[in-house]
Coordinates of N, CA and C and ligand atoms in Angstrom, one line a residue:
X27 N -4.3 -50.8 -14.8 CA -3.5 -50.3 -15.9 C -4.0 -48.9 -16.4
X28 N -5.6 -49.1 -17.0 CA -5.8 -47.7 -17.0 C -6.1 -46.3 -16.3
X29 N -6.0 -47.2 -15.1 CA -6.0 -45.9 -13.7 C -4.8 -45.1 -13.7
X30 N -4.0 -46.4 -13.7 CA -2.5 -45.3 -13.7 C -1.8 -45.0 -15.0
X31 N -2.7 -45.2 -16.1 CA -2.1 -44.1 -17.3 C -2.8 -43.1 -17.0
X32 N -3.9 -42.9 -16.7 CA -4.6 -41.9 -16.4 C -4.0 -40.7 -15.4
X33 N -3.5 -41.5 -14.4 CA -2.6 -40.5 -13.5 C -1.2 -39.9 -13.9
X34 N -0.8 -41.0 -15.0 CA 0.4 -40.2 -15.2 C 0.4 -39.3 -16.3
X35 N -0.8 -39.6 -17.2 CA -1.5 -38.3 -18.2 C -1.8 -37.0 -17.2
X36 N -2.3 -37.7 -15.9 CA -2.9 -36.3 -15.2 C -1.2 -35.7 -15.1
X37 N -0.4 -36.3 -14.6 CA 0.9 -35.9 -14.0 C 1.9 -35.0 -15.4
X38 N 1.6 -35.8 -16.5 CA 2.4 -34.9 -17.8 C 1.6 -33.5 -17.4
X39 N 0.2 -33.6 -17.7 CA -0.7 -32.4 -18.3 C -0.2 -31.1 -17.0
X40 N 0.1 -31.5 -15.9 CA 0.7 -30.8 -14.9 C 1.7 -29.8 -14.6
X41 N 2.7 -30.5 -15.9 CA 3.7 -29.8 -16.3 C 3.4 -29.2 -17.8
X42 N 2.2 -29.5 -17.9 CA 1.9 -28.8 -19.3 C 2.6 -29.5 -20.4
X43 N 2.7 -30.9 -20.3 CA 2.7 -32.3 -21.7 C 1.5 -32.3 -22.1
X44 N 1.6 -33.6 -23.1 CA 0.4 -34.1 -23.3 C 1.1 -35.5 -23.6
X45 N 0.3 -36.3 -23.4 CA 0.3 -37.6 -23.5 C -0.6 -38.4 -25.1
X46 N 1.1 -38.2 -25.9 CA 0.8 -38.3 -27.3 C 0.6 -39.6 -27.2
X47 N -0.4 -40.2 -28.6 CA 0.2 -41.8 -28.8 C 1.0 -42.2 -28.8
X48 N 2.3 -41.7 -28.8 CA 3.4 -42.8 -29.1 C 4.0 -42.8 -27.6
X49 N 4.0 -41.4 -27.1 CA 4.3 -41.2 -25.2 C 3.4 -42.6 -24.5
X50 N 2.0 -42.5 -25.0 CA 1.4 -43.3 -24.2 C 1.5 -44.8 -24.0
X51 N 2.3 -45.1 -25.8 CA 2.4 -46.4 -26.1 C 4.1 -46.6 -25.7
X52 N 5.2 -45.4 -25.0 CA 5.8 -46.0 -24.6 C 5.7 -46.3 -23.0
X53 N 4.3 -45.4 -22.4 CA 4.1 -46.0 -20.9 C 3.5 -47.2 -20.5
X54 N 2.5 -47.9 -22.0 CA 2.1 -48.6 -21.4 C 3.3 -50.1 -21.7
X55 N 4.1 -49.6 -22.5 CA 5.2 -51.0 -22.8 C 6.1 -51.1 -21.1
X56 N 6.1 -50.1 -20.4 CA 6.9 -49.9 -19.1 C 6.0 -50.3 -17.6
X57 N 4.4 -50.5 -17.9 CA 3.4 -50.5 -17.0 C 3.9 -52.2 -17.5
X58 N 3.3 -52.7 -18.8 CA 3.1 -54.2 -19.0 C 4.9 -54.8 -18.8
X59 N 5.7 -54.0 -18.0 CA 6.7 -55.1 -18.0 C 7.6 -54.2 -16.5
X60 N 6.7 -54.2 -15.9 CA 7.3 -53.7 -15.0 C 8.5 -53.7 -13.9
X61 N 8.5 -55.3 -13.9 CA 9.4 -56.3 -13.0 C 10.4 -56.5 -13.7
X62 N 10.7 -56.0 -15.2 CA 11.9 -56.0 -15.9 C 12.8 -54.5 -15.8
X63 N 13.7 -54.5 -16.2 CA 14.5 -53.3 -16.3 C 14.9 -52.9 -17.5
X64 N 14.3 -52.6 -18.3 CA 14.2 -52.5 -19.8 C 15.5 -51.6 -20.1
X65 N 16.0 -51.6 -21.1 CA 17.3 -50.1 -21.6 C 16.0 -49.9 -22.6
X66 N 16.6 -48.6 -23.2 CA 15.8 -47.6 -24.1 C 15.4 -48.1 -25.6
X67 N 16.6 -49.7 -26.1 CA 16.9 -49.8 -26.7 C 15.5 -51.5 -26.8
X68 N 15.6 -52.1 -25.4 CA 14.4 -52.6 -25.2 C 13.1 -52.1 -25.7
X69 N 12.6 -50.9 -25.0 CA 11.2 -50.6 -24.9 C 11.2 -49.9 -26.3
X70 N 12.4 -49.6 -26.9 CA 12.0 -49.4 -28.6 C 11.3 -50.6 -29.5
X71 N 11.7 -52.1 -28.9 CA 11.8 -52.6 -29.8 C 10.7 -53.4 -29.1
X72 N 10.2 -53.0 -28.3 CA 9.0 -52.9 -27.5 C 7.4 -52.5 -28.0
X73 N 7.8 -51.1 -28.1 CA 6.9 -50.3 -29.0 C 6.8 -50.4 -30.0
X74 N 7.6 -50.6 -30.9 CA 7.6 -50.7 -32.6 C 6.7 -52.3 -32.6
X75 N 6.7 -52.7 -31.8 CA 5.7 -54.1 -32.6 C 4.1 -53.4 -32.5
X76 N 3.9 -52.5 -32.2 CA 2.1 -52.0 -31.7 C 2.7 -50.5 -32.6
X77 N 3.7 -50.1 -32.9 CA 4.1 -48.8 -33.5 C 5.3 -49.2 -34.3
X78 N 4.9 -49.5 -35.5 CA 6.3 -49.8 -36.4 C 6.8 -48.1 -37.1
X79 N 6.1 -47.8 -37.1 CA 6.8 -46.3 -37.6 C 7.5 -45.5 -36.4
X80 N 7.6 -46.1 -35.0 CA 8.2 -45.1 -34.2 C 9.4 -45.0 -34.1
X81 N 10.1 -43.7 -33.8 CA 11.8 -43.9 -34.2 C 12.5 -44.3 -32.8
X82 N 13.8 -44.7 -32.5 CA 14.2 -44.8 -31.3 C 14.6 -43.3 -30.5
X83 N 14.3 -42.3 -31.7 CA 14.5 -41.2 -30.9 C 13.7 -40.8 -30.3
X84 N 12.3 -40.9 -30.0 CA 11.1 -41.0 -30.0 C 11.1 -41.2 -28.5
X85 N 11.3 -42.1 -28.4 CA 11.1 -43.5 -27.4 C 12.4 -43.0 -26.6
X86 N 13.4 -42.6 -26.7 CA 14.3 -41.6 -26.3 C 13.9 -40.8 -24.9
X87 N 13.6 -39.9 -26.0 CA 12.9 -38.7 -25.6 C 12.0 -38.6 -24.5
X88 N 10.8 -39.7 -24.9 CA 9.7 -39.7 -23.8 C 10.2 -40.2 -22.5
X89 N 11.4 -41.4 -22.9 CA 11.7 -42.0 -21.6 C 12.7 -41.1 -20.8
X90 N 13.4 -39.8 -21.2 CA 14.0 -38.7 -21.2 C 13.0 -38.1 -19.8
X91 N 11.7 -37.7 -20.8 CA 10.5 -37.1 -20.0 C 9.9 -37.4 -18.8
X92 N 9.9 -38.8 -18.9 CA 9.3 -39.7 -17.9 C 10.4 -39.3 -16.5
X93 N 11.4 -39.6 -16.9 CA 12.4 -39.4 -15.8 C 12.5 -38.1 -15.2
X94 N 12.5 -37.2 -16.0 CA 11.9 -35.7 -15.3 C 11.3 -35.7 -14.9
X95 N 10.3 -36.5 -15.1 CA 8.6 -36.0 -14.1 C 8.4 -37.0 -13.2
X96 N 9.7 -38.2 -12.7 CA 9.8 -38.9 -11.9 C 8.8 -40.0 -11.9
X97 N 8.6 -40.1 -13.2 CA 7.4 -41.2 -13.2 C 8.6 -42.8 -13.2
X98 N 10.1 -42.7 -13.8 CA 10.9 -43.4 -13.7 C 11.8 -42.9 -13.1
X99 N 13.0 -44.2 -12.5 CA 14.0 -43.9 -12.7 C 14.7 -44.6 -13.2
X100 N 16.1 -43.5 -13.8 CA 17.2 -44.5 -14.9 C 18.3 -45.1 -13.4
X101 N 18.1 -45.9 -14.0 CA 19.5 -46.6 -13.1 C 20.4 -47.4 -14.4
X102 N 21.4 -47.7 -13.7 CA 22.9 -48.5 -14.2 C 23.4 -49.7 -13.3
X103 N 23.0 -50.6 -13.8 CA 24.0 -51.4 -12.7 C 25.4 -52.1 -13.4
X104 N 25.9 -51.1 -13.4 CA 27.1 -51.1 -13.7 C 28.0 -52.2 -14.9
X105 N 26.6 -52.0 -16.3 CA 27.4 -52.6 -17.4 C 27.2 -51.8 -18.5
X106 N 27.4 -50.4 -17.9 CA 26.9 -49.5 -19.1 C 25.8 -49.0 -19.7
X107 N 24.6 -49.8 -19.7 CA 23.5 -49.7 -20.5 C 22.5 -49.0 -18.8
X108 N 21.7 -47.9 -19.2 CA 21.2 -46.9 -18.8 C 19.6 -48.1 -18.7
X109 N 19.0 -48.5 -17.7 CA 17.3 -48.9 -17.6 C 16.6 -48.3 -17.0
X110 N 15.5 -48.4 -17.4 CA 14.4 -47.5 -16.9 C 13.8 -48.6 -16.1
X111 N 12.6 -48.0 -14.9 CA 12.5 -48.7 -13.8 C 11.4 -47.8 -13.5
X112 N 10.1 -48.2 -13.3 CA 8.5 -47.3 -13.2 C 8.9 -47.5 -11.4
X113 N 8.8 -45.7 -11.1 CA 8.5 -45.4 -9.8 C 7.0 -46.6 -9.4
X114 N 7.8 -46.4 -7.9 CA 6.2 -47.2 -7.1 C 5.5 -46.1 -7.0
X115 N 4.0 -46.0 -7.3 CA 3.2 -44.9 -6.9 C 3.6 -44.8 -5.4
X116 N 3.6 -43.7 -5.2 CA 3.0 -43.4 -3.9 C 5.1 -43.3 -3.0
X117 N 6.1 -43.9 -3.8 CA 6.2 -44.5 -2.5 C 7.5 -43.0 -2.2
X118 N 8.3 -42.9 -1.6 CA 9.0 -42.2 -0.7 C 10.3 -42.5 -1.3
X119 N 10.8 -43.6 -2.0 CA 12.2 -43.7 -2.1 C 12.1 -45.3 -3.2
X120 N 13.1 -44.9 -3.6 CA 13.1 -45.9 -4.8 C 13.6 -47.0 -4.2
X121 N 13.1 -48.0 -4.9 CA 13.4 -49.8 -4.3 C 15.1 -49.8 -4.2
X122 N 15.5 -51.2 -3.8 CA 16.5 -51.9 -3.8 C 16.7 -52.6 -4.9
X123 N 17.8 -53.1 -5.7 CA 18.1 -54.0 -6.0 C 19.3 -55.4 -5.8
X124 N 18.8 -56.5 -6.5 CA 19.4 -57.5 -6.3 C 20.1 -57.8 -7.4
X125 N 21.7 -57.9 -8.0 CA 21.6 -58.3 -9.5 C 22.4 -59.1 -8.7
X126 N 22.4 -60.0 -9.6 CA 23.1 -61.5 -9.7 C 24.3 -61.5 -10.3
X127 N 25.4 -61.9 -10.1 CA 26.2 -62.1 -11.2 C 26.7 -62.9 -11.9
X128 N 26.0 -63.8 -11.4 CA 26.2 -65.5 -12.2 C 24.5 -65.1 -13.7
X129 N 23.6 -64.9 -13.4 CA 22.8 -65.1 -14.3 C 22.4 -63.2 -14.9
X130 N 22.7 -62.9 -13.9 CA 22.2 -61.5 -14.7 C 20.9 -61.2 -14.2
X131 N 20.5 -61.3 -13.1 CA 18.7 -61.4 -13.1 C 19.1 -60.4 -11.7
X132 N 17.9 -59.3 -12.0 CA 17.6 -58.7 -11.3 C 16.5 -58.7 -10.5
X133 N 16.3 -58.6 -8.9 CA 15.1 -58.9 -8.2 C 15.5 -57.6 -7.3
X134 N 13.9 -57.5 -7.0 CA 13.6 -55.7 -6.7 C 13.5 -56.1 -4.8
X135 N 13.8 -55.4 -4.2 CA 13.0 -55.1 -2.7 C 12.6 -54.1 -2.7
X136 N 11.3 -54.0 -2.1 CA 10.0 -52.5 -2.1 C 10.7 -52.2 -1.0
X137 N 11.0 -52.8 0.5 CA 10.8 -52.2 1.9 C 11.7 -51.4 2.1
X138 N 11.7 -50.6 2.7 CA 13.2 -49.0 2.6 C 14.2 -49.8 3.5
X139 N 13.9 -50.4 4.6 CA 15.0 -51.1 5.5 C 16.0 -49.8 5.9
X140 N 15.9 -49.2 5.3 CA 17.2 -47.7 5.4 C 16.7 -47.3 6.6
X141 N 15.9 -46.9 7.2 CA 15.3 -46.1 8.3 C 16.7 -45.7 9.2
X142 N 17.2 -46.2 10.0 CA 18.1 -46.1 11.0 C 18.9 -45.5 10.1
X143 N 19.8 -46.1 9.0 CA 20.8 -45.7 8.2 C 20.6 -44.3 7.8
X144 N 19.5 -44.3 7.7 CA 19.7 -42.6 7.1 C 19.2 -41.7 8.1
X145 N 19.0 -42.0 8.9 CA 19.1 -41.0 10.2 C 20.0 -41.1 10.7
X146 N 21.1 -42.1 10.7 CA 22.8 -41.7 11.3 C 23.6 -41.0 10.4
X147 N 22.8 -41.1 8.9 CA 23.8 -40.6 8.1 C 23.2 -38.8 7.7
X148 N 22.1 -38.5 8.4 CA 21.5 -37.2 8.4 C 22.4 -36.3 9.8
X149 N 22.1 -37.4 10.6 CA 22.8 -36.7 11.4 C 24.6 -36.5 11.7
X150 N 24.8 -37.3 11.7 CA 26.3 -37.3 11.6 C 27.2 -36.4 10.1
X151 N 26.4 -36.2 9.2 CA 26.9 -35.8 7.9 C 26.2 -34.2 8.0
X152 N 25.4 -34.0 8.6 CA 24.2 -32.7 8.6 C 23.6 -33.2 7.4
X153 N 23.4 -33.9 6.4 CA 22.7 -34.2 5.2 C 21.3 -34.6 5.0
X154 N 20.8 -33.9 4.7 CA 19.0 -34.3 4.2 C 18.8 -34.9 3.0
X155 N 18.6 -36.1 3.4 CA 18.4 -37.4 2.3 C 17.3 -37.1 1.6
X156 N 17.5 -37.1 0.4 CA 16.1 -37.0 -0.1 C 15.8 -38.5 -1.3
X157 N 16.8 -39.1 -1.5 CA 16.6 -40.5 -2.0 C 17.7 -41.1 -1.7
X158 N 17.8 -42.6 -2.3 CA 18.6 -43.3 -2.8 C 18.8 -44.4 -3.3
X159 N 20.3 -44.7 -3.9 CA 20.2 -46.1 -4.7 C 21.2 -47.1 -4.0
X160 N 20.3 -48.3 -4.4 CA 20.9 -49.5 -3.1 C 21.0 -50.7 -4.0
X161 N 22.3 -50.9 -4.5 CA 21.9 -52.2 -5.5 C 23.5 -53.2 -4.8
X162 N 22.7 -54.4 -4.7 CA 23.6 -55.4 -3.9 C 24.2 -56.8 -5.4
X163 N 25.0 -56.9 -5.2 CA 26.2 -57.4 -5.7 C 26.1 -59.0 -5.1
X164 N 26.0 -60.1 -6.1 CA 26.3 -61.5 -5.3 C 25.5 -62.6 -5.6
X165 N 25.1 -63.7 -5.3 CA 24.3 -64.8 -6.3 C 23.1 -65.2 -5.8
X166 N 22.4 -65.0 -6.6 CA 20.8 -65.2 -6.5 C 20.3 -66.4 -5.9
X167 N 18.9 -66.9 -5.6 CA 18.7 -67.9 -4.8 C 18.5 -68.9 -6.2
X168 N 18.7 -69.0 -6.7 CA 18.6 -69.7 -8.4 C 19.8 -70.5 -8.3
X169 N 20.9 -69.7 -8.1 CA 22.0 -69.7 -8.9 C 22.8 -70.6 -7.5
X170 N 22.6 -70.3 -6.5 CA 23.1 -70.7 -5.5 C 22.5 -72.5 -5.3
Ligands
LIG13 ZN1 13.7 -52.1 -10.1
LIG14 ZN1 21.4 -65.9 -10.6

């Protein structure tokens, strides 16, 4: 945990941030809940129990920040509300997801599996992939 606030302090200071207390205390509410998909409106209400004076514009903002410097990304799965989602270190392309539609529960896949797909679609399109988002639709092993 404190390795990788440290890198993503190294990664603000890079772009010439700084990694205020309340920035820091909205990274570590997104480090301690990683496997969730928090909205903005979450990790406010996240923060404010360790930060009762912080505003949600605050918390905004940083998570604004974070997504510029690719330390997240915002995704939508399509009920309107914008979540944040902590990049894998290191990795090449953002995960997969799984939403459910019977319970609402989201479950992540790390492995790209795309390989082939985006080389038919590089070549045949002339397009240079440089990400993407892959979220599958259908009922969970729970629910089923
Ligand atoms: Zn995710
Ligand atoms: Zn389910």
């Amino acid at each position: 945990m404190e390795q990788r606030i440290d890198r993503i302090k190294k990664q603000l200071h890079s772009q010439s941030y700084k990694l205020t207390p309340q920035r820091e205390a909205t990274v570590r509410v997104l480090l301690e809940h990683e496997d969730d998909h928090l909205s903005a409106e979450d990790v406010y209400m996240l923060v404010k129990e360790k930060y009762p004076e912080i505003g949600l514009a605050t918390v905004y903002r940083t998570l604004e920040l974070l997504t510029e410097l690719k330390v997240v990304d915002k995704i939508n799965f399509g009920d309107g509300v914008s979540r944040y989602d902590l990049r894998q270190e290191g990795a090449a392309h953002f995960h997969h997801h799984l939403v459910c539609l019977e319970c609402g529960s989201v479950d992540e896949i790390q492995e790209d599996l795309l390989d082939d797909v985006e080389k038919e679609v590089e070549t045949r399109w002339n397009f240079e992939i440089k990400d993407h988002r892959l979220t599958f639709h259908g009922i969970c092993h729970r629910c089923k």
